[in-house]
PDB file of C-alpha atoms in Angstrom:
ATOM      1  CA  VAL R   1      31.455  44.437  -1.629  1.00 75.00           C
ATOM      2  CA  VAL R   2      33.794  42.621  -3.983  1.00 79.00           C
ATOM      3  CA  VAL R   3      31.968  40.520  -6.580  1.00 80.00           C
ATOM      4  CA  SER R   4      33.826  37.631  -8.191  1.00 80.00           C
ATOM      5  CA  GLY R   5      33.107  36.589 -11.758  1.00 72.00           C
ATOM      6  CA  VAL R   6      35.077  33.355 -11.451  1.00 73.00           C
ATOM      7  CA  SER R   7      32.575  30.586 -11.946  1.00 63.00           C
ATOM      8  CA  GLU R   8      32.649  27.302 -10.099  1.00 58.00           C
ATOM      9  CA  ASP R   9      30.951  25.701 -13.087  1.00 58.00           C
ATOM     10  CA  PRO R  10      33.258  22.977 -14.536  1.00 57.00           C
ATOM     11  CA  ASP R  11      31.696  23.510 -17.982  1.00 62.00           C
ATOM     12  CA  LEU R  12      33.514  26.807 -18.170  1.00 60.00           C
ATOM     13  CA  ALA R  13      36.973  25.465 -18.885  1.00 53.00           C
ATOM     14  CA  ASN R  14      38.539  28.878 -19.340  1.00 60.00           C
ATOM     15  CA  ARG R  15      38.156  30.565 -15.957  1.00 64.00           C
ATOM     16  CA  ASN R  16      40.635  33.280 -16.786  1.00 69.00           C
ATOM     17  CA  GLY R  17      39.371  36.772 -17.485  1.00 69.00           C
ATOM     18  CA  PRO R  18      38.297  39.023 -18.727  1.00 84.00           C
ATOM     19  CA  TYR R  19      34.891  39.139 -17.084  1.00 86.00           C
ATOM     20  CA  SER R  20      32.480  42.020 -17.435  1.00 89.00           C
ATOM     21  CA  PHE R  21      29.917  43.042 -14.856  1.00 92.00           C
ATOM     22  CA  ALA R  22      26.643  44.941 -15.034  1.00 94.00           C
ATOM     23  CA  LEU R  23      23.850  45.685 -12.598  1.00 94.00           C
ATOM     24  CA  GLY R  24      20.487  44.032 -13.168  1.00 92.00           C
ATOM     25  CA  PRO R  25      17.963  45.922 -15.332  1.00 92.00           C
ATOM     26  CA  ASN R  26      15.768  47.106 -12.430  1.00 93.00           C
ATOM     27  CA  PRO R  27      15.733  50.974 -12.368  1.00 94.00           C
ATOM     28  CA  THR R  28      15.843  51.019  -8.554  1.00 92.00           C
ATOM     29  CA  VAL R  29      18.964  48.851  -8.576  1.00 93.00           C
ATOM     30  CA  GLN R  30      20.506  51.113 -11.231  1.00 93.00           C
ATOM     31  CA  ARG R  31      19.753  54.175  -9.080  1.00 93.00           C
ATOM     32  CA  ASP R  32      20.868  52.786  -5.688  1.00 92.00           C
ATOM     33  CA  TRP R  33      24.050  50.826  -6.565  1.00 94.00           C
ATOM     34  CA  ARG R  34      27.290  51.260  -8.531  1.00 94.00           C
ATOM     35  CA  LEU R  35      29.519  48.540  -9.971  1.00 93.00           C
ATOM     36  CA  GLN R  36      33.169  49.350 -10.788  1.00 92.00           C
ATOM     37  CA  PRO R  37      35.683  46.925 -12.315  1.00 89.00           C
ATOM     38  CA  LEU R  38      38.454  45.974  -9.898  1.00 88.00           C
ATOM     39  CA  ASN R  39      40.480  43.681 -12.183  1.00 88.00           C
ATOM     40  CA  ASP R  40      39.805  41.091 -14.929  1.00 84.00           C
ATOM     41  CA  SER R  41      37.809  38.812 -12.614  1.00 85.00           C
ATOM     42  CA  HIS R  42      36.297  41.016  -9.896  1.00 89.00           C
ATOM     43  CA  ALA R  43      34.181  44.143  -9.518  1.00 91.00           C
ATOM     44  CA  TYR R  44      33.479  46.447  -6.604  1.00 92.00           C
ATOM     45  CA  LEU R  45      29.800  46.953  -5.625  1.00 93.00           C
ATOM     46  CA  THR R  46      29.041  50.157  -3.701  1.00 92.00           C
ATOM     47  CA  LEU R  47      26.057  52.275  -2.752  1.00 91.00           C
ATOM     48  CA  ALA R  48      25.287  55.129  -5.131  1.00 92.00           C
ATOM     49  CA  LEU R  49      23.294  56.939  -2.448  1.00 88.00           C
ATOM     50  CA  HIS R  50      24.586  58.562   0.715  1.00 84.00           C
ATOM     51  CA  TRP R  51      22.015  56.731   2.822  1.00 84.00           C
ATOM     52  CA  VAL R  52      19.583  53.855   2.447  1.00 85.00           C
ATOM     53  CA  GLU R  53      17.299  52.265   4.991  1.00 88.00           C
ATOM     54  CA  PRO R  54      19.221  49.655   7.002  1.00 88.00           C
ATOM     55  CA  GLY R  55      18.249  46.155   5.954  1.00 88.00           C
ATOM     56  CA  GLU R  56      19.089  43.216   3.743  1.00 91.00           C
ATOM     57  CA  TYR R  57      19.249  43.804  -0.010  1.00 92.00           C
ATOM     58  CA  MET R  58      19.577  41.351  -2.901  1.00 93.00           C
ATOM     59  CA  VAL R  59      21.444  43.096  -5.721  1.00 94.00           C
ATOM     60  CA  PRO R  60      21.338  41.383  -9.131  1.00 94.00           C
ATOM     61  CA  VAL R  61      24.682  41.437 -10.957  1.00 93.00           C
ATOM     62  CA  VAL R  62      24.982  40.141 -14.531  1.00 92.00           C
ATOM     63  CA  VAL R  63      28.355  38.539 -15.352  1.00 90.00           C
ATOM     64  CA  HIS R  64      29.647  38.035 -18.928  1.00 87.00           C
ATOM     65  CA  HIS R  65      32.561  35.751 -19.808  1.00 84.00           C
ATOM     66  CA  ASP R  66      33.387  34.776 -23.372  1.00 80.00           C
ATOM     67  CA  THR R  67      30.043  33.614 -24.771  1.00 81.00           C
ATOM     68  CA  HIS R  68      28.501  32.856 -21.382  1.00 83.00           C
ATOM     69  CA  MET R  69      26.307  35.082 -19.284  1.00 87.00           C
ATOM     70  CA  TRP R  70      24.794  34.482 -15.827  1.00 89.00           C
ATOM     71  CA  GLN R  71      23.235  36.478 -13.040  1.00 90.00           C
ATOM     72  CA  LEU R  72      24.387  36.572  -9.434  1.00 89.00           C
ATOM     73  CA  GLN R  73      22.213  37.644  -6.525  1.00 92.00           C
ATOM     74  CA  VAL R  74      24.582  39.486  -4.200  1.00 92.00           C
ATOM     75  CA  LYS R  75      23.307  39.697  -0.637  1.00 92.00           C
ATOM     76  CA  VAL R  76      24.219  43.054   0.922  1.00 90.00           C
ATOM     77  CA  ILE R  77      23.442  43.915   4.541  1.00 88.00           C
ATOM     78  CA  VAL R  78      23.230  47.643   5.236  1.00 87.00           C
ATOM     79  CA  CYS R  79      23.409  48.498   8.927  1.00 87.00           C
ATOM     80  CA  ARG R  80      24.538  51.088  11.422  1.00 86.00           C
ATOM     81  CA  CYS R  81      27.986  50.282  12.727  1.00 85.00           C
ATOM     82  CA  ASN R  82      29.460  50.472  16.211  1.00 84.00           C
ATOM     83  CA  VAL R  83      32.924  51.894  16.936  1.00 86.00           C
ATOM     84  CA  GLU R  84      34.539  48.549  16.017  1.00 86.00           C
ATOM     85  CA  GLY R  85      32.900  48.659  12.568  1.00 82.00           C
ATOM     86  CA  GLN R  86      30.471  45.831  13.330  1.00 85.00           C
ATOM     87  CA  CYS R  87      26.748  45.925  12.652  1.00 86.00           C
ATOM     88  CA  MET R  88      24.616  46.969  15.585  1.00 82.00           C
ATOM     89  CA  ARG R  89      21.601  44.709  15.751  1.00 74.00           C
ATOM     90  CA  LYS R  90      18.192  45.998  16.597  1.00 71.00           C
ATOM     91  CA  VAL R  91      16.654  43.935  19.367  1.00 73.00           C
ATOM     92  CA  GLY R  92      13.096  43.862  20.559  1.00 73.00           C
ATOM     93  CA  ARG R  93      11.917  44.238  24.111  1.00 70.00           C
ATOM     94  CA  MET R  94      13.004  41.364  26.299  1.00 67.00           C
ATOM     95  CA  LYS R  95      10.510  39.793  28.664  1.00 71.00           C
ATOM     96  CA  GLY R  96      11.122  40.631  32.286  1.00 66.00           C
ATOM     97  CA  MET R  97      13.211  43.683  31.484  1.00 60.00           C
ATOM     98  CA  PRO R  98      12.201  46.992  33.074  1.00 63.00           C
ATOM     99  CA  THR R  99      10.032  49.341  31.092  1.00 70.00           C
ATOM    100  CA  LYS R 100       9.924  53.126  31.277  1.00 74.00           C
ATOM    101  CA  LEU R 101       6.806  52.935  33.418  1.00 73.00           C
ATOM    102  CA  SER R 102       8.418  50.596  35.950  1.00 74.00           C
ATOM    103  CA  ALA R 103      11.515  52.824  36.070  1.00 75.00           C
ATOM    104  CA  VAL R 104       9.323  55.851  36.836  1.00 76.00           C
ATOM    105  CA  GLY R 105       7.527  53.834  39.537  1.00 76.00           C
ATOM    106  CA  VAL R 106      10.800  52.829  41.184  1.00 77.00           C
ATOM    107  CA  LEU R 107      12.026  56.433  41.056  1.00 77.00           C
ATOM    108  CA  LEU R 108       8.820  57.813  42.595  1.00 78.00           C
ATOM    109  CA  GLY R 109       8.807  55.093  45.259  1.00 77.00           C
ATOM    110  CA  THR R 110      12.399  55.888  46.181  1.00 79.00           C
ATOM    111  CA  LEU R 111      11.700  59.614  46.368  1.00 77.00           C
ATOM    112  CA  ALA R 112       8.603  58.974  48.496  1.00 74.00           C
ATOM    113  CA  ALA R 113      10.597  56.770  50.883  1.00 72.00           C
ATOM    114  CA  ILE R 114      13.322  59.399  51.152  1.00 76.00           C
ATOM    115  CA  GLY R 115      10.696  62.101  51.695  1.00 68.00           C
ATOM    116  CA  LEU R 116       8.930  60.139  54.454  1.00 59.00           C
ATOM    117  CA  THR R 117      12.192  59.297  56.178  1.00 56.00           C
ATOM    118  CA  HIS R 118      13.426  62.861  55.856  1.00 51.00           C
ATOM    119  CA  SER R 119      10.153  64.347  57.067  1.00 48.00           C
ATOM    120  CA  SER R 120       9.955  62.053  60.140  1.00 46.00           C
ATOM    121  CA  HIS R 121      13.563  62.861  61.084  1.00 45.00           C
ATOM    122  CA  THR R 122      12.992  66.543  60.436  1.00 41.00           C
ATOM    123  CA  GLN R 123       9.857  66.631  62.529  1.00 41.00           C
ATOM    124  CA  ALA R 124      11.508  64.777  65.413  1.00 38.00           C
ATOM    125  CA  SER R 125      14.596  66.943  65.413  1.00 35.00           C
ATOM    126  CA  PHE R 126      12.657  70.161  64.939  1.00 36.00           C
ATOM    127  CA  SER R 127      10.221  69.172  67.642  1.00 34.00           C
ATOM    128  CA  PHE R 128      13.162  68.726  69.918  1.00 35.00           C
ATOM    129  CA  LEU R 129      14.719  72.022  68.896  1.00 35.00           C
ATOM    130  CA  CYS R 130      11.511  74.007  68.943  1.00 36.00           C
ATOM    131  CA  SER R 131       9.924  72.675  72.125  1.00 36.00           C
ATOM    132  CA  ARG R 132       9.541  75.252  74.771  1.00 39.00           C
ATOM    133  CA  THR R 133       8.032  74.928  78.185  1.00 40.00           C
ATOM    134  CA  TRP R 134       6.565  77.891  80.004  1.00 41.00           C
ATOM    135  CA  PRO R 135       5.357  78.108  83.521  1.00 44.00           C
ATOM    136  CA  TRP R 136       1.693  78.966  83.547  1.00 41.00           C
ATOM    137  CA  GLN R 137      -0.003  80.466  86.498  1.00 42.00           C
ATOM    138  CA  GLY R 138       2.799  79.602  88.841  1.00 42.00           C
ATOM    139  CA  ARG R 139       2.337  75.844  89.237  1.00 39.00           C
ATOM    140  CA  THR R 140       1.147  74.353  85.915  1.00 36.00           C
ATOM    141  CA  TRP R 141       3.649  73.729  83.136  1.00 38.00           C
ATOM    142  CA  ILE R 142       2.420  73.878  79.560  1.00 36.00           C
ATOM    143  CA  SER R 143       4.517  72.304  76.814  1.00 35.00           C
ATOM    144  CA  GLN R 144       4.164  73.932  73.417  1.00 34.00           C
ATOM    145  CA  GLN R 145       5.653  72.616  70.174  1.00 33.00           C
ATOM    146  CA  THR R 146       5.884  74.945  67.259  1.00 32.00           C
ATOM    147  CA  ALA R 147       6.036  73.854  63.670  1.00 33.00           C
ATOM    148  CA  CYS R 148       9.513  74.682  62.436  1.00 32.00           C
ATOM    149  CA  LEU R 149       9.956  74.339  58.691  1.00 31.00           C
TER     150      LEU R 149
END
């Protein structure tokens, strides 16, 4: 983040540098952030840590110019980025959207329907393939269906 020391205050007639920058006195701010001069009027604010919890941070930066001093609150948003370098936003569950439980229910229902359809076709075709008819005692015909699995 580039921090500008140039004030919009008309009372500061001399807006030319040099400006000096310092982090606020909070020890956590001192530990988590670094401020490096970029030129006479700007500084570069970076994270001192490799990782911080994603979120919105207000980083106090003290600016000195001539005899004047003021504090800026620099808003920094730390987020995970997508492949385009843009922040990915965390979204909550949307109403009406499927849940894990409903997805499992749909999957089980589909498998049950496939199983019932498959088993009825299997039984019909196997009954056809496995049916045998034998003559019994000369005149009576007995039809026997075997269970073919």
